Amino acid sequence: MKRPFPIDPVRTAIAIAYRNNRLIADFVLPRVPVGAESFKWWKYDKVERLALVEDSVSRKGLTNEVEFNASEQTDSTEDHGLQDGVPQSDIDNAPEGYDPLDHATEGLTDLILLNREVRAAQTLFNPANHGTKKSLANAEKFDNKDADLLSFLLEQLDLPLMRPTALTIGRAEFTQLRTNRSMVAAMHGNSGDRGSLTVQQVAELLELENVFVGEARMNIAKKGKAPEIKRAWSGHAAFTYLDGQADTSNGRMTWGITAQHGDRFAGQWYDKDIGLRGGEVVRVGESVKELVVAPDCGLLLQDVLGYSPA
């Protein structure tokens, strides 16, 4: 289908290549390509994959046959985009080595990625998206230095259908976890009163493949109001089983993925109504949809701190 929108290959290359290394959404909900905006994905019955089926075959007997059933889910990617108008005077007077249109492309991409980060956090920290969830008592809070978090967490990780491979947690929550006495003592062989753990050491202690620490902040104040900065990842800790080979069609068990139609793109066109001499409009966008494929592969620990981090 032809669309009357001028895609700019130079700006698109910038939008695709741009990476904000402080964001984790693409790790906790990996992107997988889909062939169209409207797509189908298969939801398999977890009971079938766990069934004990007789597989013994006598010398001349028939091999037992099984059939896997699946329910077809229909979904659509959602469009997310922003644009910025750059006056021609800004372009004409830009200092050497600085391109206002490149700068606008990067800025727009940053905002789109921040919005995705917030959607990912809301998805990860939604209790409805996890088969196992628990609101922590005071004795289990991460900021309780006397809590035996190592034993507690290892017990919790045995509860989901598939043992989680990844922990997703906010920076303030992770700081308390990595300095907990039981965690420090187990890794360093001391009393646990001093020291801290790295991301890799926490993963090792909890037998996880990855620990993703969210640091994004957002301004939730309405335009024109005083800034109100909040953490995107705050309050909870999500443990999920992630299969890097899973997509929308192969039915591999994984907690969640992101369906993506096409690449992130950028376009540019002239607008005579920008300022006195007109200017260029830059638009950046992408079509994605965050999907929770197997909630039973998730464990959500809620209210892991006894205070609200700033």
PDB file of C-alpha atoms in Angstrom:
ATOM      1  CA  MET A   1       0.000   0.000   0.000  1.00  0.00           C
ATOM      2  CA  LYS A   2       1.431   3.383  -1.013  1.00  0.00           C
ATOM      3  CA  ARG A   3       1.439   6.109   1.573  1.00  0.00           C
ATOM      4  CA  PRO A   4       1.932   9.832   0.838  1.00  0.00           C
ATOM      5  CA  PHE A   5       4.673  10.206   3.419  1.00  0.00           C
ATOM      6  CA  PRO A   6       8.243  11.194   2.502  1.00  0.00           C
ATOM      7  CA  ILE A   7      10.586   8.700   4.169  1.00  0.00           C
ATOM      8  CA  ASP A   8      14.076  10.149   4.539  1.00  0.00           C
ATOM      9  CA  PRO A   9      16.744   7.412   4.378  1.00  0.00           C
ATOM     10  CA  VAL A  10      19.350   9.554   6.171  1.00  0.00           C
ATOM     11  CA  ARG A  11      17.059  10.412   9.098  1.00  0.00           C
ATOM     12  CA  THR A  12      15.747   6.838   9.159  1.00  0.00           C
ATOM     13  CA  ALA A  13      19.298   5.530   9.522  1.00  0.00           C
ATOM     14  CA  ILE A  14      19.762   7.852  12.508  1.00  0.00           C
ATOM     15  CA  ALA A  15      16.461   6.767  14.076  1.00  0.00           C
ATOM     16  CA  ILE A  16      17.287   3.059  13.660  1.00  0.00           C
ATOM     17  CA  ALA A  17      20.865   3.340  14.890  1.00  0.00           C
ATOM     18  CA  TYR A  18      20.074   5.573  17.853  1.00  0.00           C
ATOM     19  CA  ARG A  19      20.434   3.792  21.191  1.00  0.00           C
ATOM     20  CA  ASN A  20      19.756   5.061  24.679  1.00  0.00           C
ATOM     21  CA  ASN A  21      21.898   2.727  26.767  1.00  0.00           C
ATOM     22  CA  ARG A  22      20.006   3.570  29.947  1.00  0.00           C
ATOM     23  CA  LEU A  23      16.794   1.972  28.663  1.00  0.00           C
ATOM     24  CA  ILE A  24      15.940  -1.723  29.065  1.00  0.00           C
ATOM     25  CA  ALA A  25      12.580  -2.246  27.311  1.00  0.00           C
ATOM     26  CA  ASP A  26      14.132  -4.062  24.348  1.00  0.00           C
ATOM     27  CA  PHE A  27      15.710  -6.577  26.730  1.00  0.00           C
ATOM     28  CA  VAL A  28      12.704  -7.312  28.939  1.00  0.00           C
ATOM     29  CA  LEU A  29      10.272  -7.452  25.988  1.00  0.00           C
ATOM     30  CA  PRO A  30      12.443  -8.442  22.993  1.00  0.00           C
ATOM     31  CA  ARG A  31      11.373  -7.214  19.564  1.00  0.00           C
ATOM     32  CA  VAL A  32      10.332  -9.775  16.936  1.00  0.00           C
ATOM     33  CA  PRO A  33       9.305  -8.862  13.374  1.00  0.00           C
ATOM     34  CA  VAL A  34       5.787  -9.384  12.024  1.00  0.00           C
ATOM     35  CA  GLY A  35       4.872  -9.204   8.356  1.00  0.00           C
ATOM     36  CA  ALA A  36       1.962  -6.766   8.610  1.00  0.00           C
ATOM     37  CA  GLU A  37       0.342  -4.295  10.982  1.00  0.00           C
ATOM     38  CA  SER A  38      -2.366  -6.885  11.652  1.00  0.00           C
ATOM     39  CA  PHE A  39      -0.862 -10.212  12.644  1.00  0.00           C
ATOM     40  CA  LYS A  40      -1.714 -13.508  14.266  1.00  0.00           C
ATOM     41  CA  TRP A  41       0.078 -15.349  17.021  1.00  0.00           C
ATOM     42  CA  TRP A  42      -0.422 -18.752  18.536  1.00  0.00           C
ATOM     43  CA  LYS A  43      -1.226 -19.327  22.172  1.00  0.00           C
ATOM     44  CA  TYR A  44      -0.428 -22.888  23.165  1.00  0.00           C
ATOM     45  CA  ASP A  45      -1.984 -24.850  25.992  1.00  0.00           C
ATOM     46  CA  LYS A  46       0.694 -25.177  28.658  1.00  0.00           C
ATOM     47  CA  VAL A  47      -0.928 -28.361  29.980  1.00  0.00           C
ATOM     48  CA  GLU A  48      -0.226 -30.168  26.703  1.00  0.00           C
ATOM     49  CA  ARG A  49       3.467 -29.327  26.881  1.00  0.00           C
ATOM     50  CA  LEU A  50       3.658 -30.776  30.403  1.00  0.00           C
ATOM     51  CA  ALA A  51       1.595 -33.923  29.812  1.00  0.00           C
ATOM     52  CA  LEU A  52       3.058 -37.382  30.384  1.00  0.00           C
ATOM     53  CA  VAL A  53       2.326 -39.322  27.180  1.00  0.00           C
ATOM     54  CA  GLU A  54       3.124 -43.010  26.718  1.00  0.00           C
ATOM     55  CA  ASP A  55       6.060 -43.192  24.309  1.00  0.00           C
ATOM     56  CA  SER A  56       7.048 -46.863  24.498  1.00  0.00           C
ATOM     57  CA  VAL A  57       6.971 -48.659  21.142  1.00  0.00           C
ATOM     58  CA  SER A  58       7.000 -52.436  20.779  1.00  0.00           C
ATOM     59  CA  ARG A  59       9.053 -54.119  18.055  1.00  0.00           C
ATOM     60  CA  LYS A  60       6.209 -54.032  15.519  1.00  0.00           C
ATOM     61  CA  GLY A  61       3.786 -51.780  17.307  1.00  0.00           C
ATOM     62  CA  LEU A  62       2.471 -48.391  16.296  1.00  0.00           C
ATOM     63  CA  THR A  63       4.045 -45.201  17.613  1.00  0.00           C
ATOM     64  CA  ASN A  64       1.677 -43.217  19.779  1.00  0.00           C
ATOM     65  CA  GLU A  65       0.551 -40.040  18.046  1.00  0.00           C
ATOM     66  CA  VAL A  66      -0.060 -36.719  19.730  1.00  0.00           C
ATOM     67  CA  GLU A  67      -1.528 -33.500  18.408  1.00  0.00           C
ATOM     68  CA  PHE A  68      -0.772 -30.042  19.701  1.00  0.00           C
ATOM     69  CA  ASN A  69      -3.704 -27.660  19.742  1.00  0.00           C
ATOM     70  CA  ALA A  70      -3.359 -23.907  19.733  1.00  0.00           C
ATOM     71  CA  SER A  71      -5.688 -20.943  19.858  1.00  0.00           C
ATOM     72  CA  GLU A  72      -5.090 -18.312  17.214  1.00  0.00           C
ATOM     73  CA  GLN A  73      -4.850 -14.782  18.581  1.00  0.00           C
ATOM     74  CA  THR A  74      -5.345 -11.797  16.295  1.00  0.00           C
ATOM     75  CA  ASP A  75      -3.654  -8.545  17.156  1.00  0.00           C
ATOM     76  CA  SER A  76      -2.322  -5.373  15.565  1.00  0.00           C
ATOM     77  CA  THR A  77       0.737  -3.261  16.094  1.00  0.00           C
ATOM     78  CA  GLU A  78       0.182   0.255  17.393  1.00  0.00           C
ATOM     79  CA  ASP A  79       1.667   3.347  15.761  1.00  0.00           C
ATOM     80  CA  HIS A  80       3.817   5.622  17.898  1.00  0.00           C
ATOM     81  CA  GLY A  81       5.291   8.798  16.461  1.00  0.00           C
ATOM     82  CA  LEU A  82       6.317  12.396  17.140  1.00  0.00           C
ATOM     83  CA  GLN A  83       7.398  15.308  14.962  1.00  0.00           C
ATOM     84  CA  ASP A  84       9.260  18.579  15.304  1.00  0.00           C
ATOM     85  CA  GLY A  85       9.311  21.696  13.144  1.00  0.00           C
ATOM     86  CA  VAL A  86      12.764  23.224  12.578  1.00  0.00           C
ATOM     87  CA  PRO A  87      12.775  26.837  11.294  1.00  0.00           C
ATOM     88  CA  GLN A  88      14.835  27.467   8.170  1.00  0.00           C
ATOM     89  CA  SER A  89      16.744  30.165  10.058  1.00  0.00           C
ATOM     90  CA  ASP A  90      17.979  27.515  12.525  1.00  0.00           C
ATOM     91  CA  ILE A  91      19.194  25.382   9.636  1.00  0.00           C
ATOM     92  CA  ASP A  92      20.887  28.302   7.861  1.00  0.00           C
ATOM     93  CA  ASN A  93      22.642  29.583  10.989  1.00  0.00           C
ATOM     94  CA  ALA A  94      23.689  26.248  12.498  1.00  0.00           C
ATOM     95  CA  PRO A  95      27.397  26.119  13.463  1.00  0.00           C
ATOM     96  CA  GLU A  96      29.711  23.844  11.534  1.00  0.00           C
ATOM     97  CA  GLY A  97      29.357  20.211  12.515  1.00  0.00           C
ATOM     98  CA  TYR A  98      25.860  20.648  13.934  1.00  0.00           C
ATOM     99  CA  ASP A  99      22.776  19.605  11.963  1.00  0.00           C
ATOM    100  CA  PRO A 100      19.489  20.750  13.576  1.00  0.00           C
ATOM    101  CA  LEU A 101      17.575  18.082  11.636  1.00  0.00           C
ATOM    102  CA  ASP A 102      19.836  15.303  12.921  1.00  0.00           C
ATOM    103  CA  HIS A 103      19.452  16.715  16.426  1.00  0.00           C
ATOM    104  CA  ALA A 104      15.658  16.766  16.057  1.00  0.00           C
ATOM    105  CA  THR A 105      15.680  13.155  14.834  1.00  0.00           C
ATOM    106  CA  GLU A 106      17.679  12.011  17.839  1.00  0.00           C
ATOM    107  CA  GLY A 107      15.518  13.983  20.267  1.00  0.00           C
ATOM    108  CA  LEU A 108      12.284  12.588  18.846  1.00  0.00           C
ATOM    109  CA  THR A 109      13.684   9.058  18.938  1.00  0.00           C
ATOM    110  CA  ASP A 110      14.667   9.538  22.571  1.00  0.00           C
ATOM    111  CA  LEU A 111      11.104  10.528  23.498  1.00  0.00           C
ATOM    112  CA  ILE A 112       9.573   7.619  21.580  1.00  0.00           C
ATOM    113  CA  LEU A 113      11.937   5.192  23.312  1.00  0.00           C
ATOM    114  CA  LEU A 114      11.095   6.709  26.701  1.00  0.00           C
ATOM    115  CA  ASN A 115       7.394   6.175  26.032  1.00  0.00           C
ATOM    116  CA  ARG A 116       8.131   2.565  25.127  1.00  0.00           C
ATOM    117  CA  GLU A 117      10.132   2.216  28.338  1.00  0.00           C
ATOM    118  CA  VAL A 118       7.118   3.385  30.338  1.00  0.00           C
ATOM    119  CA  ARG A 119       4.794   0.960  28.500  1.00  0.00           C
ATOM    120  CA  ALA A 120       7.236  -1.878  29.176  1.00  0.00           C
ATOM    121  CA  ALA A 121       7.410  -0.990  32.878  1.00  0.00           C
ATOM    122  CA  GLN A 122       3.622  -0.876  33.133  1.00  0.00           C
ATOM    123  CA  THR A 123       3.424  -4.261  31.411  1.00  0.00           C
ATOM    124  CA  LEU A 124       6.127  -5.871  33.573  1.00  0.00           C
ATOM    125  CA  PHE A 125       4.734  -4.520  36.820  1.00  0.00           C
ATOM    126  CA  ASN A 126       1.057  -5.302  36.126  1.00  0.00           C
ATOM    127  CA  PRO A 127      -0.063  -8.104  38.495  1.00  0.00           C
ATOM    128  CA  ALA A 128      -2.547  -9.354  35.888  1.00  0.00           C
ATOM    129  CA  ASN A 129       0.385 -10.309  33.656  1.00  0.00           C
ATOM    130  CA  HIS A 130       1.938 -12.758  36.117  1.00  0.00           C
ATOM    131  CA  GLY A 131       0.747 -16.198  37.134  1.00  0.00           C
ATOM    132  CA  THR A 132       2.553 -15.869  40.470  1.00  0.00           C
ATOM    133  CA  LYS A 133       2.561 -12.684  42.525  1.00  0.00           C
ATOM    134  CA  LYS A 134       3.176 -11.724  46.112  1.00  0.00           C
ATOM    135  CA  SER A 135       3.019  -8.479  48.043  1.00  0.00           C
ATOM    136  CA  LEU A 136       5.939  -8.453  50.448  1.00  0.00           C
ATOM    137  CA  ALA A 137       5.504  -8.252  54.192  1.00  0.00           C
ATOM    138  CA  ASN A 138       7.768  -5.940  56.182  1.00  0.00           C
ATOM    139  CA  ALA A 139      10.060  -8.822  57.120  1.00  0.00           C
ATOM    140  CA  GLU A 140      10.603  -9.565  53.409  1.00  0.00           C
ATOM    141  CA  LYS A 141      11.229  -6.029  52.167  1.00  0.00           C
ATOM    142  CA  PHE A 142      14.450  -5.477  50.266  1.00  0.00           C
ATOM    143  CA  ASP A 143      15.447  -2.569  52.524  1.00  0.00           C
ATOM    144  CA  ASN A 144      15.207  -4.778  55.612  1.00  0.00           C
ATOM    145  CA  LYS A 145      18.903  -5.527  56.078  1.00  0.00           C
ATOM    146  CA  ASP A 146      18.127  -8.452  58.401  1.00  0.00           C
ATOM    147  CA  ALA A 147      15.866 -10.193  55.877  1.00  0.00           C
ATOM    148  CA  ASP A 148      17.258 -13.447  54.486  1.00  0.00           C
ATOM    149  CA  LEU A 149      16.517 -12.366  50.929  1.00  0.00           C
ATOM    150  CA  LEU A 150      18.678 -15.012  49.316  1.00  0.00           C
ATOM    151  CA  SER A 151      16.698 -17.913  50.766  1.00  0.00           C
ATOM    152  CA  PHE A 152      13.411 -16.092  50.252  1.00  0.00           C
ATOM    153  CA  LEU A 153      14.076 -15.292  46.604  1.00  0.00           C
ATOM    154  CA  LEU A 154      15.350 -18.770  45.769  1.00  0.00           C
ATOM    155  CA  GLU A 155      12.137 -20.229  47.193  1.00  0.00           C
ATOM    156  CA  GLN A 156       9.989 -17.772  45.215  1.00  0.00           C
ATOM    157  CA  LEU A 157      11.826 -18.529  41.974  1.00  0.00           C
ATOM    158  CA  ASP A 158      10.736 -22.160  42.207  1.00  0.00           C
ATOM    159  CA  LEU A 159       7.034 -21.221  42.044  1.00  0.00           C
ATOM    160  CA  PRO A 160       6.375 -20.173  38.398  1.00  0.00           C
ATOM    161  CA  LEU A 161       5.628 -22.713  35.673  1.00  0.00           C
ATOM    162  CA  MET A 162       9.119 -22.176  34.243  1.00  0.00           C
ATOM    163  CA  ARG A 163      11.918 -21.002  36.517  1.00  0.00           C
ATOM    164  CA  PRO A 164      12.601 -17.361  35.548  1.00  0.00           C
ATOM    165  CA  THR A 165      15.755 -16.474  33.670  1.00  0.00           C
ATOM    166  CA  ALA A 166      15.621 -12.702  34.169  1.00  0.00           C
ATOM    167  CA  LEU A 167      15.041 -10.165  36.916  1.00  0.00           C
ATOM    168  CA  THR A 168      13.726  -6.715  36.014  1.00  0.00           C
ATOM    169  CA  ILE A 169      14.013  -4.171  38.797  1.00  0.00           C
ATOM    170  CA  GLY A 170      14.354  -0.437  39.385  1.00  0.00           C
ATOM    171  CA  ARG A 171      17.643   1.155  40.417  1.00  0.00           C
ATOM    172  CA  ALA A 172      16.529   2.082  43.958  1.00  0.00           C
ATOM    173  CA  GLU A 173      15.184  -1.421  44.564  1.00  0.00           C
ATOM    174  CA  PHE A 174      18.342  -2.997  43.162  1.00  0.00           C
ATOM    175  CA  THR A 175      20.533  -0.902  45.455  1.00  0.00           C
ATOM    176  CA  GLN A 176      18.758  -2.403  48.474  1.00  0.00           C
ATOM    177  CA  LEU A 177      18.928  -5.924  47.058  1.00  0.00           C
ATOM    178  CA  ARG A 178      22.643  -5.764  46.257  1.00  0.00           C
ATOM    179  CA  THR A 179      23.513  -4.556  49.769  1.00  0.00           C
ATOM    180  CA  ASN A 180      21.305  -7.023  51.678  1.00  0.00           C
ATOM    181  CA  ARG A 181      23.335  -8.862  54.331  1.00  0.00           C
ATOM    182  CA  SER A 182      22.354 -12.360  53.238  1.00  0.00           C
ATOM    183  CA  MET A 183      23.258 -11.607  49.626  1.00  0.00           C
ATOM    184  CA  VAL A 184      26.602  -9.954  50.449  1.00  0.00           C
ATOM    185  CA  ALA A 185      27.558 -12.666  52.941  1.00  0.00           C
ATOM    186  CA  ALA A 186      26.805 -15.469  50.472  1.00  0.00           C
ATOM    187  CA  MET A 187      28.957 -13.914  47.763  1.00  0.00           C
ATOM    188  CA  HIS A 188      31.854 -12.487  49.794  1.00  0.00           C
ATOM    189  CA  GLY A 189      31.983 -14.959  52.680  1.00  0.00           C
ATOM    190  CA  ASN A 190      31.811 -12.264  55.343  1.00  0.00           C
ATOM    191  CA  SER A 191      29.186 -11.112  57.838  1.00  0.00           C
ATOM    192  CA  GLY A 192      27.384  -9.159  55.152  1.00  0.00           C
ATOM    193  CA  ASP A 193      27.632  -5.907  57.072  1.00  0.00           C
ATOM    194  CA  ARG A 194      29.868  -4.303  54.462  1.00  0.00           C
ATOM    195  CA  GLY A 195      30.125  -4.499  50.699  1.00  0.00           C
ATOM    196  CA  SER A 196      27.777  -4.821  47.762  1.00  0.00           C
ATOM    197  CA  LEU A 197      27.160  -6.994  44.724  1.00  0.00           C
ATOM    198  CA  THR A 198      27.427  -6.329  41.014  1.00  0.00           C
ATOM    199  CA  VAL A 199      24.668  -7.121  38.551  1.00  0.00           C
ATOM    200  CA  GLN A 200      26.564 -10.239  37.507  1.00  0.00           C
ATOM    201  CA  GLN A 201      26.960 -11.411  41.109  1.00  0.00           C
ATOM    202  CA  VAL A 202      23.247 -11.026  41.835  1.00  0.00           C
ATOM    203  CA  ALA A 203      22.504 -13.048  38.701  1.00  0.00           C
ATOM    204  CA  GLU A 204      24.953 -15.725  39.833  1.00  0.00           C
ATOM    205  CA  LEU A 205      23.488 -16.013  43.329  1.00  0.00           C
ATOM    206  CA  LEU A 206      19.920 -16.256  42.035  1.00  0.00           C
ATOM    207  CA  GLU A 207      20.868 -18.518  39.094  1.00  0.00           C
ATOM    208  CA  LEU A 208      19.551 -16.095  36.505  1.00  0.00           C
ATOM    209  CA  GLU A 209      20.796 -15.368  33.005  1.00  0.00           C
ATOM    210  CA  ASN A 210      20.131 -11.624  33.188  1.00  0.00           C
ATOM    211  CA  VAL A 211      19.400  -8.823  35.632  1.00  0.00           C
ATOM    212  CA  PHE A 212      17.915  -5.727  33.987  1.00  0.00           C
ATOM    213  CA  VAL A 213      18.065  -2.548  36.083  1.00  0.00           C
ATOM    214  CA  GLY A 214      15.704   0.216  35.005  1.00  0.00           C
ATOM    215  CA  GLU A 215      16.892   3.783  35.517  1.00  0.00           C
ATOM    216  CA  ALA A 216      14.553   5.823  33.311  1.00  0.00           C
ATOM    217  CA  ARG A 217      12.770   8.813  34.780  1.00  0.00           C
ATOM    218  CA  MET A 218       9.820  10.706  33.367  1.00  0.00           C
ATOM    219  CA  ASN A 219       8.116  14.044  33.865  1.00  0.00           C
ATOM    220  CA  ILE A 220       4.449  13.315  34.582  1.00  0.00           C
ATOM    221  CA  ALA A 221       3.429  16.978  34.943  1.00  0.00           C
ATOM    222  CA  LYS A 222       1.150  18.440  32.298  1.00  0.00           C
ATOM    223  CA  LYS A 223       2.621  20.894  29.839  1.00  0.00           C
ATOM    224  CA  GLY A 224       3.151  24.305  31.435  1.00  0.00           C
ATOM    225  CA  LYS A 225       3.175  22.933  34.970  1.00  0.00           C
ATOM    226  CA  ALA A 226       6.168  22.570  37.276  1.00  0.00           C
ATOM    227  CA  PRO A 227       8.143  19.393  36.504  1.00  0.00           C
ATOM    228  CA  GLU A 228       7.192  16.274  38.497  1.00  0.00           C
ATOM    229  CA  ILE A 229       9.876  13.678  37.937  1.00  0.00           C
ATOM    230  CA  LYS A 230       9.070  10.023  38.645  1.00  0.00           C
ATOM    231  CA  ARG A 231      10.883   6.744  38.134  1.00  0.00           C
ATOM    232  CA  ALA A 232       9.539   4.557  35.329  1.00  0.00           C
ATOM    233  CA  TRP A 233      10.679   1.384  37.134  1.00  0.00           C
ATOM    234  CA  SER A 234       9.697   1.593  40.779  1.00  0.00           C
ATOM    235  CA  GLY A 235       8.137  -0.350  43.629  1.00  0.00           C
ATOM    236  CA  HIS A 236       8.318  -3.912  42.358  1.00  0.00           C
ATOM    237  CA  ALA A 237      10.567  -6.692  41.047  1.00  0.00           C
ATOM    238  CA  ALA A 238       9.559  -8.922  38.141  1.00  0.00           C
ATOM    239  CA  PHE A 239      11.099 -12.317  37.417  1.00  0.00           C
ATOM    240  CA  THR A 240      10.351 -13.708  33.954  1.00  0.00           C
ATOM    241  CA  TYR A 241      11.276 -16.688  31.823  1.00  0.00           C
ATOM    242  CA  LEU A 242      12.505 -15.387  28.467  1.00  0.00           C
ATOM    243  CA  ASP A 243      13.296 -17.528  25.412  1.00  0.00           C
ATOM    244  CA  GLY A 244      15.388 -15.600  22.905  1.00  0.00           C
ATOM    245  CA  GLN A 245      14.165 -17.860  20.076  1.00  0.00           C
ATOM    246  CA  ALA A 246      10.457 -17.185  20.643  1.00  0.00           C
ATOM    247  CA  ASP A 247       8.403 -15.228  18.109  1.00  0.00           C
ATOM    248  CA  THR A 248       4.725 -14.821  17.183  1.00  0.00           C
ATOM    249  CA  SER A 249       4.506 -18.046  15.179  1.00  0.00           C
ATOM    250  CA  ASN A 250       6.691 -20.766  16.669  1.00  0.00           C
ATOM    251  CA  GLY A 251       4.837 -21.147  19.969  1.00  0.00           C
ATOM    252  CA  ARG A 252       7.958 -21.344  22.121  1.00  0.00           C
ATOM    253  CA  MET A 253       7.166 -20.644  25.746  1.00  0.00           C
ATOM    254  CA  THR A 254       8.312 -17.203  26.850  1.00  0.00           C
ATOM    255  CA  TRP A 255       6.828 -14.592  29.157  1.00  0.00           C
ATOM    256  CA  GLY A 256       6.624 -11.753  26.675  1.00  0.00           C
ATOM    257  CA  ILE A 257       7.748 -10.281  23.368  1.00  0.00           C
ATOM    258  CA  THR A 258       7.222  -7.133  21.313  1.00  0.00           C
ATOM    259  CA  ALA A 259       5.741  -7.469  17.831  1.00  0.00           C
ATOM    260  CA  GLN A 260       7.332  -4.960  15.464  1.00  0.00           C
ATOM    261  CA  HIS A 261       6.126  -4.145  11.961  1.00  0.00           C
ATOM    262  CA  GLY A 262       8.969  -2.726   9.895  1.00  0.00           C
ATOM    263  CA  ASP A 263      11.824  -0.652  11.225  1.00  0.00           C
ATOM    264  CA  ARG A 264      11.691   2.606  13.112  1.00  0.00           C
ATOM    265  CA  PHE A 265      11.664   5.331  10.468  1.00  0.00           C
ATOM    266  CA  ALA A 266      12.001   9.073   9.976  1.00  0.00           C
ATOM    267  CA  GLY A 267      10.608  11.441   7.380  1.00  0.00           C
ATOM    268  CA  GLN A 268      11.209  15.068   6.477  1.00  0.00           C
ATOM    269  CA  TRP A 269       9.267  17.652   4.488  1.00  0.00           C
ATOM    270  CA  TYR A 270       9.098  21.416   3.962  1.00  0.00           C
ATOM    271  CA  ASP A 271       6.412  23.437   5.759  1.00  0.00           C
ATOM    272  CA  LYS A 272       5.944  27.056   4.690  1.00  0.00           C
ATOM    273  CA  ASP A 273       4.079  27.899   7.908  1.00  0.00           C
ATOM    274  CA  ILE A 274       7.041  27.416  10.246  1.00  0.00           C
ATOM    275  CA  GLY A 275       8.289  30.885  11.217  1.00  0.00           C
ATOM    276  CA  LEU A 276       8.757  33.665   8.684  1.00  0.00           C
ATOM    277  CA  ARG A 277      10.751  31.720   6.099  1.00  0.00           C
ATOM    278  CA  GLY A 278       9.250  28.278   6.553  1.00  0.00           C
ATOM    279  CA  GLY A 279      11.181  25.255   7.742  1.00  0.00           C
ATOM    280  CA  GLU A 280      11.523  21.495   7.783  1.00  0.00           C
ATOM    281  CA  VAL A 281       9.325  19.050   9.679  1.00  0.00           C
ATOM    282  CA  VAL A 282      10.953  15.873  10.972  1.00  0.00           C
ATOM    283  CA  ARG A 283       8.783  12.939  12.035  1.00  0.00           C
ATOM    284  CA  VAL A 284       9.965   9.734  13.724  1.00  0.00           C
ATOM    285  CA  GLY A 285       7.771   6.710  14.308  1.00  0.00           C
ATOM    286  CA  GLU A 286       7.475   2.971  14.744  1.00  0.00           C
ATOM    287  CA  SER A 287       4.740   0.312  14.861  1.00  0.00           C
ATOM    288  CA  VAL A 288       4.977  -2.072  17.808  1.00  0.00           C
ATOM    289  CA  LYS A 289       2.816  -4.006  20.263  1.00  0.00           C
ATOM    290  CA  GLU A 290       3.932  -5.387  23.603  1.00  0.00           C
ATOM    291  CA  LEU A 291       2.559  -8.900  24.158  1.00  0.00           C
ATOM    292  CA  VAL A 292       2.402 -11.083  27.264  1.00  0.00           C
ATOM    293  CA  VAL A 293       2.536 -14.581  25.783  1.00  0.00           C
ATOM    294  CA  ALA A 294       2.792 -16.787  28.881  1.00  0.00           C
ATOM    295  CA  PRO A 295       1.818 -15.121  32.179  1.00  0.00           C
ATOM    296  CA  ASP A 296       2.487 -18.381  34.036  1.00  0.00           C
ATOM    297  CA  CYS A 297       6.176 -17.852  33.284  1.00  0.00           C
ATOM    298  CA  GLY A 298       6.214 -14.703  35.403  1.00  0.00           C
ATOM    299  CA  LEU A 299       6.674 -13.912  39.090  1.00  0.00           C
ATOM    300  CA  LEU A 300       5.917 -10.428  40.418  1.00  0.00           C
ATOM    301  CA  LEU A 301       7.051  -9.310  43.849  1.00  0.00           C
ATOM    302  CA  GLN A 302       5.081  -6.203  44.782  1.00  0.00           C
ATOM    303  CA  ASP A 303       5.954  -3.380  47.150  1.00  0.00           C
ATOM    304  CA  VAL A 304       9.502  -4.600  47.712  1.00  0.00           C
ATOM    305  CA  LEU A 305      10.542  -1.435  49.596  1.00  0.00           C
ATOM    306  CA  GLY A 306       9.222  -0.044  52.853  1.00  0.00           C
ATOM    307  CA  TYR A 307       9.431   3.475  51.424  1.00  0.00           C
ATOM    308  CA  SER A 308       8.833   5.307  48.149  1.00  0.00           C
ATOM    309  CA  PRO A 309      12.147   6.177  46.440  1.00  0.00           C
ATOM    310  CA  ALA A 310      12.574   9.736  45.203  1.00  0.00           C
TER     311      ALA A 310
END
